[in-house]
Coordinates of C-alpha atoms and ligand atoms in Angstrom, one line a residue:
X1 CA 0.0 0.0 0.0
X2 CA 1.4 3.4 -0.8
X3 CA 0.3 6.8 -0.4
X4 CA 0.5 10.0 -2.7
X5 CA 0.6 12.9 0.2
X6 CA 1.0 16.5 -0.4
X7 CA -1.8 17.2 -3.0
X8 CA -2.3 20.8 -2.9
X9 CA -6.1 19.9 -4.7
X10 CA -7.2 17.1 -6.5
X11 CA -10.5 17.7 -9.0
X12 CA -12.4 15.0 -10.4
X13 CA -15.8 13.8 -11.8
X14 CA -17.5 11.9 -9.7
X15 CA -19.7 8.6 -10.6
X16 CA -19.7 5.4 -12.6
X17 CA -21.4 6.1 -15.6
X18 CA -21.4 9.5 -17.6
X19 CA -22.6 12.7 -16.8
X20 CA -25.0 14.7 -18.9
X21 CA -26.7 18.4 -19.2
X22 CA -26.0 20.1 -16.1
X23 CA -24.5 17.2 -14.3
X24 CA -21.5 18.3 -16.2
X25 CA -20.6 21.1 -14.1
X26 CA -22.4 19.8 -10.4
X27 CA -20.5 16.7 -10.2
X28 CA -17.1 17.3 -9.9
X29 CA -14.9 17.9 -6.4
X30 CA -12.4 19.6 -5.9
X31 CA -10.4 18.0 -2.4
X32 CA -7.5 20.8 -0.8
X33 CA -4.6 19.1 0.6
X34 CA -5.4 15.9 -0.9
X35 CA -3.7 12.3 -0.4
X36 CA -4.7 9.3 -2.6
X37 CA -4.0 6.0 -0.8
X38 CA -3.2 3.1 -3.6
X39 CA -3.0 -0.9 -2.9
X40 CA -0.5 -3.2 -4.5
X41 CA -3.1 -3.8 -7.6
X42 CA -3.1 -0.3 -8.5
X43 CA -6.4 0.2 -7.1
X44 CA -7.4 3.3 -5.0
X45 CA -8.4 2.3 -1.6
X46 CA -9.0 6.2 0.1
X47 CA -8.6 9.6 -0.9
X48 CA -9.3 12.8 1.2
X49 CA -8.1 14.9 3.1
X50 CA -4.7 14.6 4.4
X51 CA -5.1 14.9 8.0
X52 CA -8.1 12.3 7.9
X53 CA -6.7 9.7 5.8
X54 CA -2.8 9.8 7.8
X55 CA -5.4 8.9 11.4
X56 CA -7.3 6.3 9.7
X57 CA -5.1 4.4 7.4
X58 CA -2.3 2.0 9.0
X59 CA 0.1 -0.2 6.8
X60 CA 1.1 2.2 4.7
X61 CA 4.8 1.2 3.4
X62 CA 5.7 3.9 0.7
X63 CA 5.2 7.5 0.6
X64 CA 5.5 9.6 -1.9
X65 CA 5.6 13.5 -1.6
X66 CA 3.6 15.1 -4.8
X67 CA 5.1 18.8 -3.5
X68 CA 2.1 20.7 -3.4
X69 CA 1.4 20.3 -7.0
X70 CA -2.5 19.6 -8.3
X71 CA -3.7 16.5 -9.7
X72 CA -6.3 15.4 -12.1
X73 CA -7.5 12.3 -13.5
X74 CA -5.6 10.5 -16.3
X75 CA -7.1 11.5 -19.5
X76 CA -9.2 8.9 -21.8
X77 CA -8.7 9.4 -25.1
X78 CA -11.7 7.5 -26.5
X79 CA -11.5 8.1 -30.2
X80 CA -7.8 7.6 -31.7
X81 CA -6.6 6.0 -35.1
X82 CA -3.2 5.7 -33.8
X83 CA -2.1 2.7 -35.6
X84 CA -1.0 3.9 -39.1
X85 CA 2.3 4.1 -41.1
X86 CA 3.5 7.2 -42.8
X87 CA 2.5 10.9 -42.7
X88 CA 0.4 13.3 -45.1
X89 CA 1.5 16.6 -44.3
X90 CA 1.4 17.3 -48.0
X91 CA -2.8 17.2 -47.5
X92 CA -2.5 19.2 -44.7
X93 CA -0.7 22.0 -46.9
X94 CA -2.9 21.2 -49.6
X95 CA -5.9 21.8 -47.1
X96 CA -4.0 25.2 -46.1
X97 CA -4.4 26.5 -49.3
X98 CA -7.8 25.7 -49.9
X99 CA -8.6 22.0 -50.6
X100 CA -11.6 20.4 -48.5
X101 CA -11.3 16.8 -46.8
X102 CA -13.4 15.6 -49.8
X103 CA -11.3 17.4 -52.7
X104 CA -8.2 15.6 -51.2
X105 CA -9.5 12.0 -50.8
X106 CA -11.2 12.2 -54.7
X107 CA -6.8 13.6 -55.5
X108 CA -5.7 10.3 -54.6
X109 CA -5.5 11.5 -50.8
X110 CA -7.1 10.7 -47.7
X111 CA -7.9 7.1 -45.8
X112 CA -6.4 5.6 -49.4
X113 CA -2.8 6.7 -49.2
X114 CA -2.4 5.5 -45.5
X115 CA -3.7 2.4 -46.7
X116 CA -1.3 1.9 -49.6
X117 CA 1.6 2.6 -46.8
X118 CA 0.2 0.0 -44.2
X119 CA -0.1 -3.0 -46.6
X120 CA 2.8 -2.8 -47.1
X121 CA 4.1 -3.0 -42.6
X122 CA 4.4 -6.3 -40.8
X123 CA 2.5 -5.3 -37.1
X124 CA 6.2 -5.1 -35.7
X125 CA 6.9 -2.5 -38.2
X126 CA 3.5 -0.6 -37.4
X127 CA 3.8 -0.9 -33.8
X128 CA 7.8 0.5 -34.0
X129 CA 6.5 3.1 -35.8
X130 CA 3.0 4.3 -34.2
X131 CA 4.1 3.7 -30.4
X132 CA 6.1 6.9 -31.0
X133 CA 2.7 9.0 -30.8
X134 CA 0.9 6.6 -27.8
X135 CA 4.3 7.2 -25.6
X136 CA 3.7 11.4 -26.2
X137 CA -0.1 10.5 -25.7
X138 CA 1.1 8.9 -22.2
X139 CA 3.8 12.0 -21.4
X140 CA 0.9 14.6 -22.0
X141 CA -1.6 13.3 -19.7
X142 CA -3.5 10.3 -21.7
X143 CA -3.2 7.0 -19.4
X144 CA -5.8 5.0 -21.4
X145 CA -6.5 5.2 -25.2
X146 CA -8.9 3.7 -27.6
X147 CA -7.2 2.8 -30.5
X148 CA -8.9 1.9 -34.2
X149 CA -7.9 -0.1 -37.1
X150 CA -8.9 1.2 -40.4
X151 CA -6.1 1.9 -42.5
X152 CA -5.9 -1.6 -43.7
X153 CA -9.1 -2.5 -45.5
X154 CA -8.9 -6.4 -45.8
X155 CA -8.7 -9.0 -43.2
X156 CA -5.3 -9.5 -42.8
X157 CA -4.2 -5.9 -42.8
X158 CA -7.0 -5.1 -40.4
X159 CA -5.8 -7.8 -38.1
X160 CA -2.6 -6.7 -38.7
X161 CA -3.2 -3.2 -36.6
X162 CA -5.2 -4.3 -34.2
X163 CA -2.0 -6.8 -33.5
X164 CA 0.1 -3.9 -33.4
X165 CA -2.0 -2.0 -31.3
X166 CA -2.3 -4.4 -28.7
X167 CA 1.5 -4.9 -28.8
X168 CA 2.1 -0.9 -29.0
X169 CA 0.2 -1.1 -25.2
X170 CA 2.6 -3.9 -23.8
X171 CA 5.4 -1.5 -25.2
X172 CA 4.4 1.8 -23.6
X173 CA 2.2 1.3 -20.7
X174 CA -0.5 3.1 -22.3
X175 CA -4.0 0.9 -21.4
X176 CA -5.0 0.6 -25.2
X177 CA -8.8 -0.4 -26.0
X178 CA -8.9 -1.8 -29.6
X179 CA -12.1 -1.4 -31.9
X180 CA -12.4 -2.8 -35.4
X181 CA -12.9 0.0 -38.2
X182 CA -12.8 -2.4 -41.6
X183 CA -15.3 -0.4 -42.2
X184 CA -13.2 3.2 -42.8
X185 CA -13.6 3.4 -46.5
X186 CA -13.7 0.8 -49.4
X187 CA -10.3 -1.0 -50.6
X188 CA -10.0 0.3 -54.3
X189 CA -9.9 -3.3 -55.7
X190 CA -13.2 -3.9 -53.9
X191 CA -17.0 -2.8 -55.0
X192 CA -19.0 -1.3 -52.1
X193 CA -21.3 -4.6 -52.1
X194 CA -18.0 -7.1 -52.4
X195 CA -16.5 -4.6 -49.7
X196 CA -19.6 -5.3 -47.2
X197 CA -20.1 -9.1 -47.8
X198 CA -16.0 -8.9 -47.0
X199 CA -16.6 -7.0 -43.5
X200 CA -19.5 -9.2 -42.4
X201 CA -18.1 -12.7 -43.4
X202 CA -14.4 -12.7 -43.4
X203 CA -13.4 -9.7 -41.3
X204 CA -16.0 -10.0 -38.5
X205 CA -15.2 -13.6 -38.0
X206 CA -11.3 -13.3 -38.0
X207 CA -11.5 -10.0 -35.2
X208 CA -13.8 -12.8 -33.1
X209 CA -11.7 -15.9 -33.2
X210 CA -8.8 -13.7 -31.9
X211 CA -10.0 -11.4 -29.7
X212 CA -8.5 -9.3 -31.4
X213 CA -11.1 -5.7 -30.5
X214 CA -13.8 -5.7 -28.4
X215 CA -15.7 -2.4 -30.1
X216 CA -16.9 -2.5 -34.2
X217 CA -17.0 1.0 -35.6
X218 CA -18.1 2.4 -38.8
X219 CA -17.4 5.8 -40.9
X220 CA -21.6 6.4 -41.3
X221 CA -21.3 9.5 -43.9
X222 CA -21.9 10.4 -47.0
X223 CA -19.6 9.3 -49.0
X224 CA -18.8 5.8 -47.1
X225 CA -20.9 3.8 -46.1
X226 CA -24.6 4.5 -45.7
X227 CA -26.9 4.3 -42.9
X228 CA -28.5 0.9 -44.1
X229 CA -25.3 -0.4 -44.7
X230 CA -23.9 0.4 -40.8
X231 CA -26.9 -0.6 -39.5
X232 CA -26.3 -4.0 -41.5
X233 CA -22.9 -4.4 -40.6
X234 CA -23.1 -3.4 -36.5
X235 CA -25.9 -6.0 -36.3
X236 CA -23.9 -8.5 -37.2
X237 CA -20.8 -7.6 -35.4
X238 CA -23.4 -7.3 -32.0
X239 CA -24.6 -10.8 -33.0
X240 CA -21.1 -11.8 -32.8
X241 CA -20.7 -10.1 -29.2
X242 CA -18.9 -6.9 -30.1
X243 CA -20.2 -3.6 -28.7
X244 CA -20.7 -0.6 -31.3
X245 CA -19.2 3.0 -32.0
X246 CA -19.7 5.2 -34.6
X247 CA -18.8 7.6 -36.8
X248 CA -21.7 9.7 -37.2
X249 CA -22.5 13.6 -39.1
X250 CA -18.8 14.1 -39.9
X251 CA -19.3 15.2 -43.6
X252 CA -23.1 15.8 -44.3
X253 CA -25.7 15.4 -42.0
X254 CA -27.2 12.1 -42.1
X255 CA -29.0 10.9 -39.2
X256 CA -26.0 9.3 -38.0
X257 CA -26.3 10.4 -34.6
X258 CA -29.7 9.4 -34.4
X259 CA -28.8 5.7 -35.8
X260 CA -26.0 5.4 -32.7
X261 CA -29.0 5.9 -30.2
X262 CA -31.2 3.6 -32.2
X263 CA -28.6 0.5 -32.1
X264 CA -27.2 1.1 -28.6
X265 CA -23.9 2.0 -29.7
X266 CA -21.6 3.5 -26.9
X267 CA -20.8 6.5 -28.7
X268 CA -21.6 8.8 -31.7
X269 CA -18.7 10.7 -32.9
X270 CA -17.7 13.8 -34.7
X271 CA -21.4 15.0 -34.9
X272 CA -20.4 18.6 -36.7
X273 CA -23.2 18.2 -39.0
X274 CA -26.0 17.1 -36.6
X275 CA -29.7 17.6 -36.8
X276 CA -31.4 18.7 -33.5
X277 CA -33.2 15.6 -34.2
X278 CA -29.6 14.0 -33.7
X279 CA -29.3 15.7 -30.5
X280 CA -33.0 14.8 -29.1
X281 CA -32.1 11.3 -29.7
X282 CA -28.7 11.7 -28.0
X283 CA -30.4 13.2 -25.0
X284 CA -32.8 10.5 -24.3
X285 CA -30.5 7.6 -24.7
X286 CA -28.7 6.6 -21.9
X287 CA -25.9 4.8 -23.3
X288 CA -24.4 7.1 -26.2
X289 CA -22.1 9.5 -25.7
X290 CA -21.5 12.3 -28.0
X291 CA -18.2 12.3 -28.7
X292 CA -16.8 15.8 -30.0
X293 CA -13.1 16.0 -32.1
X294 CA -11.9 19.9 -32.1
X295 CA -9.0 19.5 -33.3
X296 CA -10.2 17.7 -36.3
X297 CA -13.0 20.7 -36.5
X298 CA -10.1 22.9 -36.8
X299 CA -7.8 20.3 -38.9
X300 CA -10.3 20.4 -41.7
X301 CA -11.9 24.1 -41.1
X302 CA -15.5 23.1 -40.2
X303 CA -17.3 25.0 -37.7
X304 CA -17.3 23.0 -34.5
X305 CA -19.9 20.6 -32.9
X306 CA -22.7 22.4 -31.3
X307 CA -21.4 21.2 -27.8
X308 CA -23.3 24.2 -26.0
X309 CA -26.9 23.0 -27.4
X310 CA -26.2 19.6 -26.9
X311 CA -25.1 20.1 -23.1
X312 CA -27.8 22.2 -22.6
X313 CA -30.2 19.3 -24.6
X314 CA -29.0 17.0 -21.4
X315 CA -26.3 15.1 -23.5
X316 CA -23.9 12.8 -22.2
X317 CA -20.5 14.7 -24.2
X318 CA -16.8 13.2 -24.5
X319 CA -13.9 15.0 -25.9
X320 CA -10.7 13.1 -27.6
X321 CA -8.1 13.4 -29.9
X322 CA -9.2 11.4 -33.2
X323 CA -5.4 11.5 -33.3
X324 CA -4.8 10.2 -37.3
X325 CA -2.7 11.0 -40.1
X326 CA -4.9 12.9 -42.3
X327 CA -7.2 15.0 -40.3
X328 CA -6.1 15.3 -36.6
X329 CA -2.1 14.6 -36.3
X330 CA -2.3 15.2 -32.6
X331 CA -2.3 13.0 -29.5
X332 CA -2.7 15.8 -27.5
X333 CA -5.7 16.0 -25.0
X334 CA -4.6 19.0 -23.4
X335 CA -5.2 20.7 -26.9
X336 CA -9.0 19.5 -27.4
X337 CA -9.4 20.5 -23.9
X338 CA -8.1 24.4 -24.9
X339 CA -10.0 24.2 -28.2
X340 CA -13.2 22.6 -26.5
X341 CA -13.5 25.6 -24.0
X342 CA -12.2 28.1 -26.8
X343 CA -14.1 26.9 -29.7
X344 CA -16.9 25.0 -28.2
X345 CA -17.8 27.3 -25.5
X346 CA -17.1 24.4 -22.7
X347 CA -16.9 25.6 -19.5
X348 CA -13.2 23.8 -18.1
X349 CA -15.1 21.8 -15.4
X350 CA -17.6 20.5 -18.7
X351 CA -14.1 19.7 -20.4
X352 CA -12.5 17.9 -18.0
X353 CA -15.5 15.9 -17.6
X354 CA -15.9 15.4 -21.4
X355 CA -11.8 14.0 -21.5
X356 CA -12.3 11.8 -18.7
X357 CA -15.2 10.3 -16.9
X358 CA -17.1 10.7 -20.4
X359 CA -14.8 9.4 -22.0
X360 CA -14.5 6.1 -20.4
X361 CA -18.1 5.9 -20.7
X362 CA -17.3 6.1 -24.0
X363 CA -15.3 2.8 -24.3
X364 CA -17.2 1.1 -21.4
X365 CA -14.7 1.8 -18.7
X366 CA -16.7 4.5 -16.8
X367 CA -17.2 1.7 -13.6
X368 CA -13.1 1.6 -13.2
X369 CA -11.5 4.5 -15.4
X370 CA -12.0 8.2 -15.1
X371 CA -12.3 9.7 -11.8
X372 CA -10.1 9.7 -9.1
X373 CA -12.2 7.9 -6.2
X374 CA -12.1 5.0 -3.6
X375 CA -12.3 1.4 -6.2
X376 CA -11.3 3.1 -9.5
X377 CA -7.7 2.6 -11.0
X378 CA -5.3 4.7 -9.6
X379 CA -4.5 6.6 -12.9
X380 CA -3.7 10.4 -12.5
X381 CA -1.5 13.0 -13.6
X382 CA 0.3 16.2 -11.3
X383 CA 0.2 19.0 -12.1
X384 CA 2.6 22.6 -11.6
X385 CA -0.6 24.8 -11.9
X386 CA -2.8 26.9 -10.2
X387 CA -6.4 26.0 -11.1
X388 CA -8.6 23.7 -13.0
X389 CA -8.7 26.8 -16.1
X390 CA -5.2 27.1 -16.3
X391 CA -5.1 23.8 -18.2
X392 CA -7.2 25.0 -20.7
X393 CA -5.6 28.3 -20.7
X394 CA -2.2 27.5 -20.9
X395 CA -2.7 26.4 -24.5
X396 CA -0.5 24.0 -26.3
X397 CA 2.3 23.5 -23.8
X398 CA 2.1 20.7 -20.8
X399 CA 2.7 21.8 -17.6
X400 CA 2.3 17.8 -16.1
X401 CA 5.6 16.9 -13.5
X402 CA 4.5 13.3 -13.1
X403 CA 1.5 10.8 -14.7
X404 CA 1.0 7.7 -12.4
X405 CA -0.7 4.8 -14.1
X406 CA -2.0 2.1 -12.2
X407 CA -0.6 3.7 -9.3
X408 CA 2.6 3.8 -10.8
X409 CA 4.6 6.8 -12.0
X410 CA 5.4 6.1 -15.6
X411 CA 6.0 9.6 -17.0
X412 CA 8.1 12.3 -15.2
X413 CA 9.5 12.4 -12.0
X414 CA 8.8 14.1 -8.9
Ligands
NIG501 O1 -12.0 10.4 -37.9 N1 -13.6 10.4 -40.4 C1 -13.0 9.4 -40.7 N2 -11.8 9.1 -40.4 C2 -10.8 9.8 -39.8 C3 -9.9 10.5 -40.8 C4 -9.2 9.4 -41.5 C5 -8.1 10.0 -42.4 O2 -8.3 11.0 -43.1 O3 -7.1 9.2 -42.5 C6 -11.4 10.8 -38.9 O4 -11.3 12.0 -39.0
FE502 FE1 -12.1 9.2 -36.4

């Protein structure tokens, strides 16, 4: 048992399951001279107030002095593509001077040109390459990622980066959560008919027999794959046992929020183009999170999602990183968090929420992951600032001295 003392405050969300509409800014704490008490399994036992935890906790082995400096909960970053090979910065010039995300993909750009690069990577080669932006991810405040396939487009390449996802976890630290996206975009040797049949009865079987994601996801815009397709393709992946997320009112708006609610999924994600239909049905489901990517707003210069209405609607909303090569190269949480409260009008207590607790709700992990209370994992980060706000404030550069995983400290020392 060991014992993080000398907390000068520790804020967190509090609860096991995601916080909605006004919820958002009542349930969070904020504890002064905090001390977080942590067992050899990495769990949190206590946490409180100095004084009262010193009198009634005994056995305590190791203490570790966190020098007055603030913590928060690890970050969950619930919407990543961070298994990929190669870079486009050549789109992201070409979107500087003018191009849209659509223009780029029809030039021979987009989800096709990372493709082409990961056929050609062995998961050793992907994960050597990729763990470079989960360690960052981990240095900056993330300790537990969701993490997509996508960029391979037929069975073995798909299994191919989940492999190397899994393996880029055991390599970093990082807790990694691994959904199956076959369903990104349609291989170029493949009609959109061929493609499905492909998804539903080679991919989907191959992901089961090894285990190898727990969450199906699918890119439900126009353009992709349509809503009668994704609703074809997540019921069979729930037949096989997988739980859903989706991509939903990225592009054009349609109904793709409203389709998440409809099949349970856990999420609905991107949402810049949803209907206030969308956001009704977001609002009175209780399972799927709206799951909002600013920096991809910004990436590809589209107004933002319409967080304000949809807190204000009573939805449940998550922030992350949608950290990929074409439209959001950044594994930086900190960042959503500035551009959330900048862009999104989030209040910082809303944002923090959003990139934590939500989040885990997000990827099923809201019972264990996301706050900092007695049963969860002990996974937080110190910080050398003054207040909650100065996090979003301080934009673009990390002031974290030490992130403790598990109740370990595996970025930073103190
Ligand atoms: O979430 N929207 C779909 N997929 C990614 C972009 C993928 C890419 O451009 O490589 C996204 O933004
Ligand atoms: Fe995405």
């Amino acid at each position: 048992m060991k014992i993080y003392r000398n907390i000068s405050a520790l804020i967190t969300p509090l609860g096991k399951t995601a916080l909605r509409g006004d919820g958002m800014r009542k349930n969070i704490v904020t504890v002064k001279d905090a001390t977080i008490v942590v067992n050899d399994d990495g769990i949190i036992t206590d946490v409180g107030s100095e004084k009262e935890i010193l009198e009634k906790n005994k056995g305590i082995t190791e203490e570790i002095d966190c020098k007055g400096l603030l913590a928060l909960p690890g970050f969950v970053d619930s919407h990543t593509h961070a298994v990929f090979m190669g870079e486009r910065s050549n789109e992201f010039c070409m979107r500087a001077e003018g191009r849209s995300y659509q223009e780029i993909a029809s030039a021979g750009g987009g989800i096709h040109s990372s493709v082409e690069q990961v056929r050609h990577a062995s998961a050793k080669e992907i994960s050597q390459y990729s763990q470079k932006f989960v360690r960052n991810a981990l240095s900056l405040g993330t300790t537990t990622m969701e993490i997509k396939s996508g960029y391979g487009l037929s069975a073995e390449s798909e299994i191919t980066l989940l492999h190397a996802a899994k393996r880029i976890g055991e390599l970093t630290g990082m807790e990694i959560v691994r959904t199956w996206l076959g369903a990104h975009a349609v291989p170029k040797e493949k009609t959109q008919t061929e493609y499905i049949e492909e998804l539903i009865n080679e991919q989907l079987p191959r992901v089961i027999k090894e285990q190898a994601a727990e969450f199906c996801d699918v890119f439900c815009d126009e353009g992709y794959f349509t809503n009668e397709e994704t609703e074809r393709i997540c019921n069979a992946a729930k037949r096989a046992g997988m739980k859903i997320k989706l991509h939903a009112d990225e592009l054009a708006g349609t109904g793709g929020a409203a389709l998440a609610a409809k099949l349970g999924s856990y999420s609905a994600d991107h949402l810049l183009k949803i209907s206030n239909a969308g956001i009704v049905a977001l609002a009175k489901s209780e399972r799927t999170v709206a799951t909002l990517l600013p920096i991809t707003a910004m990436c590809i210069r589209s107004p933002y999602a319409p967080a304000r209405k949809m807190i204000e609607a009573g939805c449940a909303v998550a922030i992350a990183t949608d950290c990929n090569p074409g439209s959001s190269m950044s594994e930086n949480m900190q960042l959503a968090i500035s551009l959330a409260v900048i862009g999104m009008q989030m209040l910082p207590e809303e944002a923090l929420i959003a990139a934590t607790l939500n989040g885990a709700a997000a990827i099923d992990r809201a019972t264990t992951h996301g706050s900092i209370e007695k049963g969860k994992i002990a996974d937080f980060v110190l910080y050398d600032i003054p207040s909650l706000s100065y996090l979003a404030y301080h934009i673009g550069v990390s002031d974290i001295v030490t992130v403790v995983k598990n109740g370990k400290m595996v970025s930073g020392i103190l």
